[in-house]
XYZ file of N, CA and C in Angstrom:
525
model
N 0.801 -1.141 0.030
C 0.018 -0.020 -0.111
C 0.807 1.188 -0.003
N 1.931 1.086 0.837
C 2.867 2.405 0.809
C 3.585 2.883 -0.672
N 3.854 1.535 -1.151
C 4.547 1.795 -2.418
C 3.420 2.422 -3.642
N 2.092 2.128 -3.492
C 1.280 2.856 -4.222
C 0.999 4.223 -3.841
N 1.182 4.320 -2.572
C 0.822 5.763 -2.051
C 1.779 6.725 -2.686
N 3.302 6.296 -2.571
C 4.123 7.142 -2.864
C 4.062 7.461 -4.336
N 3.812 6.486 -5.082
C 4.058 6.546 -6.562
C 2.786 7.263 -7.230
N 1.565 7.064 -6.757
C 0.293 7.577 -7.076
C -0.012 8.886 -6.347
N 0.929 9.094 -5.323
C 0.826 10.747 -4.831
C -0.664 10.676 -3.897
N -1.159 9.414 -3.376
C -2.175 9.568 -2.654
C -1.629 9.936 -1.222
N -2.524 10.557 -0.434
C -2.120 10.984 0.761
C -1.912 9.923 1.918
N -0.777 9.885 2.762
C -0.577 9.014 3.786
C -1.408 9.359 5.074
N -2.291 8.747 5.550
C -3.006 9.212 6.459
C -2.702 8.100 7.760
N -2.728 8.360 8.863
C -2.650 7.658 9.990
C -3.991 7.243 10.437
N -5.192 7.531 10.092
C -6.376 7.185 10.245
C -7.170 6.194 9.236
N -7.879 5.418 9.997
C -8.914 4.905 9.353
C -10.170 5.927 9.131
N -10.499 6.364 8.228
C -11.842 7.394 8.161
C -12.939 6.665 7.778
N -14.012 6.660 8.563
C -15.210 6.029 8.132
C -16.307 7.202 7.783
N -16.639 7.542 6.804
C -17.628 8.521 6.321
C -19.078 7.792 6.494
N -19.735 8.197 7.352
C -21.136 7.605 7.396
C -22.365 8.524 7.480
N -23.515 8.012 7.220
C -24.982 8.739 7.207
C -25.450 8.451 8.746
N -25.923 9.481 9.135
C -26.535 9.191 10.692
C -27.725 8.120 10.484
N -28.374 8.100 9.540
C -29.541 7.166 9.336
C -29.117 5.664 8.999
N -27.772 5.581 8.436
C -27.358 4.207 8.174
C -26.030 3.986 8.704
N -25.809 4.222 10.027
C -24.548 4.031 10.669
C -23.990 2.705 10.685
N -24.908 1.671 10.747
C -24.484 0.374 10.802
C -24.032 -0.306 9.407
N -24.885 -0.197 8.531
C -24.793 -0.411 7.030
C -23.431 0.313 6.460
N -23.273 1.665 6.562
C -22.027 2.324 6.214
C -20.805 1.844 6.803
N -20.941 1.357 8.281
C -19.660 0.953 9.032
C -19.494 -0.306 8.312
N -20.337 -1.354 8.264
C -19.817 -2.532 7.834
C -19.528 -2.407 6.278
N -20.091 -1.736 5.352
C -19.627 -1.625 4.138
C -18.255 -1.218 3.961
N -17.708 0.061 4.763
C -16.527 0.718 4.583
C -15.552 -0.249 5.304
N -15.659 -0.712 6.403
C -14.956 -1.627 7.109
C -14.326 -2.913 6.118
N -15.590 -3.454 5.622
C -15.178 -4.515 4.688
C -14.396 -4.115 3.419
N -14.254 -3.007 3.093
C -13.601 -2.498 1.954
C -12.100 -1.890 2.469
N -11.710 -2.019 3.691
C -10.727 -1.278 4.311
C -9.924 -2.215 5.293
N -9.874 -3.451 4.994
C -9.121 -4.357 5.903
C -7.757 -3.948 5.951
N -7.126 -3.449 5.040
C -5.831 -3.005 5.371
C -5.295 -1.946 6.279
N -6.375 -1.229 6.546
C -6.352 -0.027 7.450
C -6.923 -0.263 8.890
N -7.332 -1.305 9.148
C -7.999 -1.481 10.434
C -7.231 -1.291 11.655
N -5.788 -1.247 11.629
C -5.035 -1.036 12.825
C -4.677 0.523 12.809
N -5.326 1.232 12.226
C -5.017 2.661 12.296
C -6.008 3.490 13.283
N -5.777 4.573 13.787
C -6.635 5.226 14.673
C -7.836 5.468 13.909
N -9.154 5.127 14.443
C -10.471 5.604 13.891
C -10.740 7.010 13.931
N -11.353 7.387 12.904
C -11.797 8.771 12.781
C -13.195 8.893 12.013
N -14.130 9.385 12.630
C -15.522 9.391 12.042
C -16.017 10.673 11.552
N -16.506 10.507 10.190
C -17.075 11.746 9.704
C -18.619 11.516 9.364
N -19.530 12.244 9.962
C -20.878 12.215 9.503
C -20.992 12.831 8.405
N -21.636 12.359 7.203
C -21.687 12.873 6.046
C -22.737 14.096 6.083
N -22.400 15.375 5.479
C -23.465 16.612 5.499
C -23.315 17.138 7.068
N -22.387 16.875 7.717
C -22.320 17.465 9.348
C -20.878 18.051 9.339
N -20.731 19.063 10.114
C -19.526 19.724 10.292
C -19.088 19.183 11.710
N -17.952 18.796 12.069
C -17.638 18.582 13.427
C -16.357 17.927 13.605
N -15.875 18.061 14.679
C -14.593 17.319 14.966
C -14.821 16.056 15.571
N -14.089 15.098 15.065
C -14.204 13.656 15.737
C -13.511 13.547 17.243
N -14.285 13.905 18.146
C -13.934 13.554 19.612
C -14.589 12.321 19.955
N -14.019 11.656 21.044
C -14.492 10.396 21.370
C -15.760 10.120 21.279
N -16.600 11.265 21.546
C -18.230 10.866 21.425
C -18.669 10.571 20.152
N -18.168 11.046 19.208
C -18.696 10.880 17.638
C -18.306 9.250 17.463
N -17.041 9.028 17.845
C -16.470 7.554 17.575
C -17.409 6.598 18.183
N -17.542 6.883 19.398
C -18.403 5.950 20.389
C -19.678 5.820 19.747
N -20.371 6.867 19.482
C -21.909 6.991 19.043
C -21.911 6.324 17.534
N -20.927 6.359 16.822
C -20.997 5.612 15.534
C -20.678 4.080 15.591
N -19.801 3.810 16.552
C -19.640 2.349 16.532
C -20.165 1.540 17.867
N -20.840 2.250 18.680
C -21.632 1.619 19.635
C -22.579 0.808 19.201
N -22.732 -0.554 19.757
C -23.804 -1.415 19.339
C -24.482 -1.791 20.743
N -25.627 -0.855 20.863
C -26.195 -1.149 22.260
C -27.472 -2.066 21.811
N -28.255 -2.445 22.916
C -29.191 -3.491 22.711
C -30.287 -3.208 21.597
N -30.777 -1.983 21.471
C -31.442 -1.703 20.442
C -30.822 -1.968 19.138
N -29.756 -1.513 18.869
C -29.342 -1.958 17.374
C -28.993 -3.098 17.317
N -28.596 -4.010 18.200
C -28.187 -5.336 18.279
C -29.362 -6.121 18.002
N -30.416 -6.114 18.538
C -31.552 -6.827 18.456
C -32.465 -6.287 17.401
N -32.830 -4.938 17.245
C -33.815 -4.572 16.286
C -33.202 -4.320 14.754
N -31.868 -3.995 14.908
C -31.668 -3.790 13.471
C -30.888 -5.074 12.921
N -29.787 -5.522 13.508
C -29.181 -6.540 13.008
C -29.744 -7.907 13.092
N -30.672 -8.227 14.288
C -31.299 -9.351 14.521
C -30.210 -10.580 14.735
N -29.013 -10.300 14.800
C -28.107 -11.519 14.880
C -27.671 -12.098 16.166
N -28.096 -11.215 17.435
C -27.868 -11.620 18.645
C -29.144 -11.244 19.433
N -29.235 -12.207 20.540
C -30.390 -11.990 21.677
C -29.782 -11.359 22.758
N -30.535 -10.827 23.435
C -30.122 -10.131 24.833
C -30.976 -11.016 25.755
N -30.263 -11.507 26.969
C -31.057 -12.065 28.002
C -31.103 -11.271 29.214
N -32.320 -10.766 29.578
C -32.447 -9.869 30.624
C -31.949 -10.576 31.972
N -32.218 -12.215 32.047
C -32.041 -12.767 33.145
C -30.654 -12.888 33.463
N -29.719 -12.772 32.602
C -28.089 -12.825 32.701
C -27.411 -11.677 32.448
N -27.995 -10.907 31.516
C -27.510 -9.613 31.076
C -26.139 -9.996 30.156
N -26.393 -10.844 29.099
C -25.420 -11.211 28.042
C -26.104 -11.299 26.850
N -25.483 -10.908 25.724
C -25.619 -11.245 24.164
C -25.263 -12.705 23.983
N -26.203 -13.258 23.190
C -25.750 -14.647 22.452
C -26.307 -14.558 21.143
N -25.648 -15.422 20.236
C -25.965 -15.585 19.101
C -27.378 -15.885 18.655
N -28.110 -15.338 17.836
C -29.478 -15.566 17.488
C -29.547 -16.960 16.705
N -30.102 -18.045 17.053
C -30.090 -19.149 16.362
C -31.130 -19.216 15.303
N -32.112 -18.198 15.313
C -33.150 -17.960 13.997
C -32.505 -16.843 13.147
N -31.394 -16.319 13.283
C -30.825 -15.261 12.305
C -30.584 -15.792 10.867
N -30.853 -15.069 9.820
C -30.688 -15.560 8.726
C -29.240 -14.692 8.002
N -28.778 -14.072 9.059
C -27.354 -13.184 8.577
C -26.443 -14.370 8.125
N -25.505 -13.980 7.325
C -24.415 -14.707 6.806
C -23.207 -14.752 7.979
N -22.325 -15.553 7.688
C -21.312 -15.631 8.485
C -20.311 -14.159 8.279
N -20.345 -13.707 7.090
C -19.629 -12.491 6.713
C -20.234 -11.395 7.633
N -21.473 -11.336 7.725
C -22.102 -10.381 8.551
C -21.677 -10.382 10.117
N -21.383 -11.621 10.626
C -21.023 -11.870 12.004
C -19.556 -11.436 11.956
N -18.678 -11.780 10.904
C -17.327 -11.452 11.053
C -17.035 -9.735 11.138
N -18.029 -9.084 10.147
C -17.996 -7.532 10.219
C -18.253 -7.076 11.437
N -19.265 -7.535 12.130
C -19.588 -7.064 13.353
C -18.402 -7.274 14.496
N -17.904 -8.341 14.361
C -16.568 -8.689 15.053
C -15.538 -7.790 14.855
N -15.221 -7.221 13.716
C -14.150 -6.267 13.233
C -14.643 -5.165 13.844
N -15.861 -4.687 13.922
C -16.225 -3.383 14.393
C -16.119 -3.404 15.722
N -16.492 -4.492 16.602
C -16.276 -4.503 17.953
C -14.578 -4.492 18.197
N -13.789 -5.158 17.469
C -12.506 -5.335 17.531
C -11.941 -3.771 17.482
N -12.447 -3.028 16.365
C -12.100 -1.507 16.182
C -12.257 -0.671 17.429
N -13.540 -1.078 17.900
C -13.951 -0.128 19.120
C -12.853 -0.505 20.278
N -12.577 -1.658 20.473
C -11.647 -1.994 21.676
C -10.172 -1.535 21.264
N -9.871 -1.755 19.948
C -8.489 -1.158 19.423
C -8.507 0.399 19.814
N -9.601 0.944 19.586
C -9.619 2.570 19.781
C -9.926 2.916 21.169
N -9.836 1.901 22.080
C -10.220 2.263 23.558
C -11.656 3.006 23.726
N -12.500 2.562 23.016
C -13.850 2.924 23.167
C -14.534 1.924 24.020
N -15.283 2.270 25.044
C -15.726 1.219 25.801
C -17.396 1.232 25.372
N -17.728 -0.276 25.027
C -19.178 -0.330 24.553
C -19.786 -1.063 25.669
N -21.179 -1.125 25.609
C -22.172 -1.577 26.572
C -22.765 -2.927 25.946
N -21.624 -3.773 25.700
C -21.825 -5.057 25.059
C -21.219 -6.129 25.852
N -21.872 -7.197 26.161
C -21.500 -8.246 27.093
C -21.721 -9.630 26.454
N -20.671 -10.457 26.281
C -20.808 -11.711 25.924
C -20.362 -12.598 27.129
N -20.881 -13.810 27.217
C -20.572 -14.791 28.414
C -19.050 -15.345 28.025
N -18.400 -15.851 29.151
C -17.002 -16.333 28.957
C -16.938 -17.252 27.813
N -17.859 -18.262 27.850
C -17.849 -19.222 26.822
C -17.581 -18.737 25.309
N -18.107 -17.410 25.042
C -17.822 -16.889 23.818
C -16.279 -16.572 23.598
N -15.841 -16.034 24.678
C -14.425 -15.369 24.556
C -13.389 -16.714 24.524
N -13.767 -17.895 25.269
C -13.055 -18.977 25.043
C -13.224 -19.604 23.744
N -14.055 -19.482 23.179
C -14.427 -20.077 21.724
C -13.540 -19.160 20.817
N -13.567 -17.935 20.813
C -12.913 -17.049 20.010
C -11.265 -17.511 20.253
N -10.982 -17.757 21.289
C -9.406 -17.953 21.714
C -9.016 -19.380 21.497
N -10.252 -20.280 21.011
C -9.763 -21.678 20.762
C -9.318 -22.333 22.210
N -10.101 -21.785 23.316
C -9.916 -22.611 24.569
C -11.245 -23.441 24.861
N -10.911 -24.622 24.960
C -12.043 -25.609 25.437
C -12.915 -25.052 26.472
N -13.987 -25.189 26.337
C -14.815 -24.294 27.336
C -15.680 -25.766 27.835
N -16.254 -25.597 29.167
C -16.824 -26.789 29.983
C -18.099 -26.266 30.354
N -19.006 -27.221 31.040
C -20.154 -27.096 31.387
C -20.326 -25.775 32.525
N -19.084 -25.652 33.142
C -19.288 -24.606 34.334
C -19.177 -23.221 33.520
N -18.742 -23.142 32.169
C -18.726 -21.960 31.536
C -20.230 -21.667 30.916
N -20.967 -22.466 30.877
C -22.437 -22.164 30.678
C -23.176 -21.513 31.558
N -22.772 -21.863 32.900
C -23.587 -21.569 34.104
C -24.051 -20.002 34.205
N -23.037 -19.052 33.666
C -23.287 -17.663 33.921
C -24.380 -17.329 32.845
N -24.447 -17.797 31.735
C -25.600 -17.444 30.955
C -26.622 -18.511 30.463
N -26.671 -19.687 30.826
C -27.719 -20.681 30.530
C -27.714 -21.332 31.817
N -28.312 -20.809 33.000
C -28.145 -21.491 34.360
C -29.282 -22.710 34.331
N -30.280 -22.405 33.783
C -31.363 -23.400 33.627
C -31.035 -24.633 32.848
N -30.350 -24.537 31.890
C -29.784 -25.499 30.985
C -28.759 -26.417 31.654
N -28.003 -25.840 32.412
C -26.874 -26.446 33.210
C -27.685 -27.315 34.483
N -28.689 -26.639 35.004
C -29.279 -27.360 36.024
C -29.850 -28.427 35.342
N -30.525 -28.528 34.470
C -31.172 -29.845 33.834
C -30.219 -30.580 33.365
N -29.154 -30.269 32.796
C -28.017 -31.283 32.355
C -27.401 -32.126 33.566
N -27.359 -31.374 34.696
C -26.724 -31.956 36.073
C -27.680 -32.909 36.549
N -29.007 -32.537 36.560
C -29.857 -33.350 37.009
C -30.075 -34.658 36.288
N -30.052 -34.507 34.794
C -29.873 -35.557 33.887
C -28.822 -36.669 34.105
N -27.595 -35.959 34.550
C -26.483 -36.823 34.663
C -26.615 -37.397 36.097
N -27.087 -37.030 36.959
C -27.205 -37.431 38.254
C -28.429 -38.620 38.308
N -29.253 -38.542 37.298
C -30.443 -39.137 37.236
C -30.153 -40.953 37.145
N -30.548 -41.750 37.891
C -30.386 -43.320 37.711
C -31.149 -43.899 36.892
N -32.472 -43.611 36.843
C -33.281 -44.307 35.737
C -33.069 -44.214 34.470
N -34.007 -44.612 33.588
C -34.124 -44.324 32.170
C -34.456 -43.082 31.778
N -33.753 -42.202 31.442
C -33.964 -40.835 31.104
C -34.979 -40.633 29.997
N -34.828 -41.475 28.932
C -35.858 -41.229 27.883
C -37.409 -41.972 28.260
N -37.367 -42.904 29.009
C -38.651 -43.501 29.380
C -39.325 -42.337 30.209
N -38.713 -41.832 31.369
C -39.357 -41.195 32.490
C -39.447 -39.568 31.912
N -38.414 -39.203 31.197
C -38.741 -37.640 30.913
C -39.083 -37.404 29.353
N -39.175 -38.543 28.636
C -39.677 -38.501 27.200
C -38.809 -37.809 26.477
N -37.547 -37.863 26.847
C -36.500 -37.009 26.096
C -35.246 -38.092 25.334
N -34.876 -37.883 24.378
C -34.023 -38.566 23.572
C -32.798 -37.750 23.070
N -32.595 -36.682 23.883
C -31.332 -35.754 23.367
C -31.534 -35.080 22.119
N -32.868 -34.680 21.830
C -33.035 -33.686 20.671
C -32.906 -32.376 21.272
N -32.106 -31.622 20.663
C -32.112 -30.115 21.092
C -33.168 -29.293 20.868
N -33.687 -28.650 21.725
C -34.615 -27.629 21.487
C -34.111 -26.344 21.923
N -34.695 -25.246 21.070
C -34.253 -23.962 21.798
C -35.674 -23.027 21.517
N -35.447 -21.852 22.339
C -36.445 -21.008 22.007
C -35.762 -19.388 21.752
N -36.424 -19.115 20.568
C -36.013 -17.704 20.153
C -36.347 -16.572 20.982
N -35.416 -15.851 21.518
C -35.754 -14.743 22.749
C -36.217 -13.521 21.906
C-alpha cells in the first residue's frame, strides 16, 4: 500500500476514516470496514456525511456503539437475555457468517480505539474465540437453567428417555 501511495501521490493518513450517514450508521460502517481491511489497525476517525464537526471520542463511540436496540432490532443477529445480562448468537438469524465477521471487526475496532461499549458476551464466547476448550461450568453464567437440567439428567439413575420422554433432541426458544 505504501508503494502505491508514494507513486500515485495518495496522501498517507494515520487514520481509518469512516464516512457515515447518521440514518445508516451500521450499514455504512460494515460496508466501509469490509473494503478497508488493510487500514484496520489505524486510529479511527468518524465523519458524519453532511455535518461539520470534529471527531472527539463521542462521535466515535456514537458511531460504533452497538447497544441493545441496534443489536436486537436492526441486526437481529444476537439476542439479549435480561435474566443474565449477556448477548448470545440468535439461532434464528438469517445473517451470513460474513455479517458476523464484520460485526466482530467493528467490535475489535472499538476495543483497539479504546472505546468502551455496553456489549456483554459470556465467558464461553471469549473462550471459543481464543480456541480454548470450554466446559459445562462456563455455561452457568448465561444458561443456568440448561446447566441445572444437564446436571439433573447426569445424576439421574433411571432411564431418562422413558421417564422424561427425552431422547437428547436439542430444543431452543428464540428470545
